[in-house]
């Protein structure tokens, strides 16, 4: 996952929130968007002015032109429509070329190659760094009313690998089914969840480079009263993380020490617990979310 593009009604809130809480560098984009820089890339999250707070694209990166052409052929052969981005749209994204498509549940995706880089590291206001590189910028949750169709599309057409499944019992007695899939050594780049969400993605995960970066971010978020949960550790990727409320109703899982897997030896599991411990609702501890 190279980039996430988020539509936002409150771009100016992100302008303060991204550096102050998340510790990211903000840069103005060509089209009025706000670019959140985490590493040597021009941005990893684009906050795009919009009339609703909804995901515009989870954008996946491939090696080169040839890889994009192969991907388009395979996706079209599966009967999924692909739209080629214009030169102007590619320039806004700072990539050489990209295509856009919807997954079987209507989640917007993009595939691109060759992002413009200046060769410099991001100037992060609180220091530290993020785990990106070959692992991509994190993971997203894609609401998938038809979970089987989504799983089939991402594993058989998009080339993702099945890493784990999970069934969680909700407080209302219902059971929530999840499937975790990956495309690099990060345990999962996408979590497919059977729940429905009118706004699309509600959650993405980013990973700090150290306990110190992680802990300092947790402290800033706690101080600002934007924690959704306290600390916890998930059973699938074994990440140490917490959740925080972001402008416009988005949520970010901020983690550290996420598990990396080797497909040569990995065996998928069907997990019955979401976490080893933690994730107490922050509200119960006196924290109040921003939204
Ligand atoms: Fe997550």
XYZ file of C-alpha atoms and ligand atoms in Angstrom:
292
model
C 0.000 0.000 0.000
C 1.707 3.129 -1.198
C -0.768 5.897 -0.455
C -4.208 6.512 1.017
C -6.335 9.354 -0.341
C -8.936 10.643 2.128
C -11.694 13.083 1.223
C -12.181 15.644 3.994
C -14.570 18.404 4.987
C -12.079 19.635 7.589
C -8.718 19.908 5.824
C -7.585 22.678 8.178
C -8.140 20.434 11.199
C -5.787 17.905 9.596
C -3.243 20.686 9.012
C -2.824 20.963 12.779
C -3.637 17.401 13.790
C -1.154 15.618 11.498
C 1.986 17.336 12.839
C 0.811 18.004 16.404
C -0.561 14.532 17.177
C 0.644 12.095 14.506
C 4.067 13.686 14.117
C 3.857 13.954 10.330
C 5.141 16.705 8.047
C 2.419 18.564 6.135
C 2.971 19.870 2.608
C 0.510 21.644 0.330
C -0.478 19.630 -2.745
C -1.136 20.920 -6.246
C -4.924 20.608 -6.079
C -5.634 22.162 -2.678
C -5.060 18.892 -0.920
C -2.910 18.520 2.175
C -0.115 15.982 1.847
C 1.028 14.110 4.958
C 4.634 13.093 4.666
C 6.006 10.191 6.728
C 9.239 9.213 4.954
C 11.192 9.847 1.755
C 8.006 9.813 -0.329
C 6.211 13.090 -1.174
C 3.259 11.878 0.921
C 1.668 8.723 2.251
C -1.730 10.190 3.107
C -3.432 12.827 0.950
C -6.203 14.849 2.600
C -8.341 15.985 -0.334
C -10.971 18.727 0.077
C -14.382 17.120 -0.404
C -17.981 17.552 0.701
C -17.908 14.313 2.702
C -15.338 12.549 4.829
C -14.935 9.407 2.767
C -12.096 7.402 1.368
C -11.214 8.326 -2.193
C -8.685 5.545 -2.720
C -6.503 2.936 -1.114
C -3.637 3.087 -3.605
C -1.346 0.129 -4.216
C 2.070 0.467 -5.758
C 3.594 -1.855 -8.341
C 7.143 -2.016 -9.607
C 6.897 -0.455 -13.057
C 4.881 0.098 -16.241
C 5.023 -3.555 -17.183
C 3.660 -4.630 -13.803
C 0.805 -2.133 -14.103
C -0.030 -3.393 -17.614
C -0.089 -6.993 -16.376
C -2.301 -6.001 -13.425
C -4.764 -4.186 -15.704
C -4.974 -7.173 -18.061
C -5.632 -9.585 -15.222
C -8.224 -7.336 -13.542
C -10.079 -6.711 -16.804
C -9.972 -10.446 -17.604
C -11.810 -10.977 -14.305
C -14.581 -8.686 -15.558
C -13.717 -5.677 -13.405
C -13.735 -2.254 -15.082
C -10.500 -0.264 -14.893
C -10.259 3.482 -15.503
C -6.943 4.949 -16.602
C -6.008 8.168 -14.829
C -5.322 11.236 -16.946
C -1.908 12.887 -17.100
C -3.279 15.730 -14.961
C -4.610 13.311 -12.330
C -1.272 11.480 -12.314
C 0.575 14.790 -11.844
C -1.588 15.617 -8.808
C -0.705 12.219 -7.336
C 2.970 12.707 -8.242
C 3.083 9.333 -10.002
C 3.926 8.419 -13.580
C 0.642 6.604 -14.191
C -2.223 5.003 -12.308
C -5.524 3.211 -12.788
C -8.662 3.321 -10.646
C -11.157 0.552 -9.946
C -13.714 -0.542 -7.365
C -13.498 -3.769 -5.411
C -16.613 -6.026 -5.411
C -18.095 -4.057 -2.499
C -17.509 -0.644 -4.031
C -14.354 0.278 -2.123
C -12.290 2.600 -4.358
C -8.802 1.357 -5.210
C -5.954 2.702 -7.292
C -2.811 1.056 -8.630
C 0.176 3.228 -9.537
C 3.865 3.115 -10.270
C 6.851 5.452 -10.075
C 6.136 8.112 -7.487
C 8.201 11.322 -7.594
C 10.780 11.486 -4.789
C 13.238 14.188 -3.813
C 15.587 11.756 -2.088
C 15.253 13.496 1.271
C 13.761 12.165 4.482
C 10.644 13.830 5.872
C 11.127 16.613 8.413
C 9.047 15.112 11.198
C 8.156 17.698 13.860
C 8.611 15.349 16.810
C 11.485 13.292 15.360
C 11.295 9.512 15.168
C 10.027 7.796 12.041
C 7.624 5.308 10.515
C 7.961 1.749 9.243
C 7.295 1.970 5.499
C 9.646 1.015 2.632
C 9.033 -2.458 1.254
C 6.222 -2.949 3.801
C 4.165 -0.059 2.408
C 2.664 2.619 4.606
C 0.433 0.433 6.777
C -2.899 -1.337 6.487
C -6.495 -0.452 5.762
C -9.811 -2.002 6.718
C -12.197 -2.436 3.791
C -15.866 -2.934 4.714
C -17.085 -5.865 2.664
C -20.780 -6.684 2.843
C -20.007 -9.636 0.571
C -16.941 -10.970 2.345
C -16.541 -14.028 0.101
C -16.565 -11.910 -3.074
C -14.000 -9.532 -1.597
C -11.737 -12.369 -0.463
C -11.954 -14.037 -3.865
C -11.167 -10.783 -5.700
C -8.180 -9.784 -3.593
C -6.579 -13.226 -3.404
C -7.324 -14.547 -6.899
C -7.241 -11.340 -8.970
C -5.160 -8.794 -7.043
C -2.628 -11.370 -5.869
C -2.900 -10.869 -2.104
C -2.077 -13.768 0.186
C -4.329 -15.065 2.950
C -2.659 -14.588 6.324
C -5.344 -15.114 8.980
C -9.091 -15.101 9.596
C -10.947 -14.055 12.697
C -14.424 -14.270 14.190
C -15.155 -11.802 16.957
C -18.213 -11.948 19.183
C -19.754 -8.498 19.475
C -21.468 -7.188 22.616
C -24.856 -7.401 20.846
C -24.407 -11.153 20.416
C -23.573 -11.015 16.715
C -20.360 -12.415 15.307
C -18.083 -10.337 13.070
C -16.041 -12.157 10.442
C -12.693 -10.799 9.258
C -10.051 -11.918 6.783
C -6.512 -10.570 6.818
C -4.533 -10.503 3.593
C -1.080 -9.282 2.669
C 1.095 -8.407 -0.313
C 4.494 -8.025 1.377
C 6.052 -9.120 4.656
C 3.698 -6.948 6.718
C 1.267 -9.393 8.365
C -1.693 -7.740 6.666
C -2.116 -4.814 4.321
C -5.890 -5.223 4.135
C -8.411 -6.398 6.699
C -11.662 -7.376 5.001
C -14.569 -7.084 7.400
C -18.121 -8.208 6.847
C -19.478 -5.073 8.499
C -21.056 -2.377 6.363
C -19.984 1.235 6.530
C -21.544 4.014 4.470
C -18.331 6.019 4.549
C -16.007 3.236 3.464
C -12.741 3.004 5.314
C -12.969 3.957 8.947
C -9.582 2.815 9.980
C -6.042 2.669 8.752
C -2.946 1.547 10.618
C 0.442 3.207 10.607
C 3.517 1.929 12.385
C 6.146 3.804 14.395
C 9.825 2.940 14.075
C 10.431 2.587 17.805
C 8.802 2.292 21.203
C 9.960 5.835 21.908
C 8.207 7.299 18.852
C 5.171 5.175 19.646
C 5.062 6.153 23.297
C 5.508 9.840 22.644
C 2.659 9.755 20.111
C 0.471 7.956 22.629
C 1.278 10.628 25.205
C 0.402 13.471 22.805
C -2.865 11.809 21.790
C -3.788 11.169 25.418
C -2.976 14.739 26.367
C -5.105 16.040 23.471
C -8.051 13.823 24.456
C -8.279 12.052 21.091
C -7.713 8.470 22.227
C -10.369 5.980 21.208
C -8.680 3.174 23.138
C -5.867 2.662 25.547
C -2.981 0.338 24.616
C -3.484 -3.217 23.463
C -1.886 -6.000 21.467
C -3.669 -7.736 18.595
C -3.531 -11.512 18.276
C -2.961 -11.598 14.505
C -0.053 -9.243 13.805
C 1.004 -9.050 17.472
C 1.286 -5.275 17.077
C 1.347 -3.070 20.168
C -1.104 -0.285 19.335
C -3.834 2.136 20.281
C -6.630 3.782 18.316
C -7.192 7.494 18.006
C -9.935 9.694 16.609
C -8.868 11.843 13.654
C -10.552 14.880 12.043
C -13.775 14.175 10.176
C -14.488 10.882 11.926
C -11.574 8.853 10.620
C -9.705 6.559 12.975
C -6.060 5.594 12.941
C -4.508 2.608 14.639
C -1.037 3.684 15.694
C 1.234 0.707 16.236
C 4.764 -0.499 16.794
C 6.570 -3.850 16.438
C 4.053 -5.306 13.981
C 4.778 -8.864 12.951
C 6.393 -9.682 9.628
C 5.691 -13.042 8.041
C 7.474 -15.355 5.614
C 5.100 -16.829 3.059
C 7.407 -19.829 2.626
C 6.473 -21.065 6.081
C 3.281 -19.184 7.021
C 0.151 -21.187 7.844
C -3.136 -19.288 8.084
C -5.018 -19.369 11.344
C -8.626 -18.760 12.341
C -8.297 -16.607 15.433
C -11.035 -16.480 18.044
C -9.736 -13.489 19.992
C -9.114 -9.986 18.647
C -6.360 -9.211 21.093
C -4.041 -10.749 23.653
C -4.860 -7.895 26.025
C -5.947 -4.272 26.229
C -7.847 -1.814 24.014
C -9.959 -0.635 26.903
C -12.253 2.143 25.632
C -10.523 5.408 26.451
C -13.850 6.986 27.412
C -14.013 4.623 30.360
C -10.769 6.120 31.603
C -11.899 9.704 31.265
C -10.709 10.364 27.727
C -13.135 11.995 25.316
C -12.782 11.637 21.569
C -12.613 14.663 19.289
C -15.593 13.410 17.279
Fe -5.883 -2.518 12.268
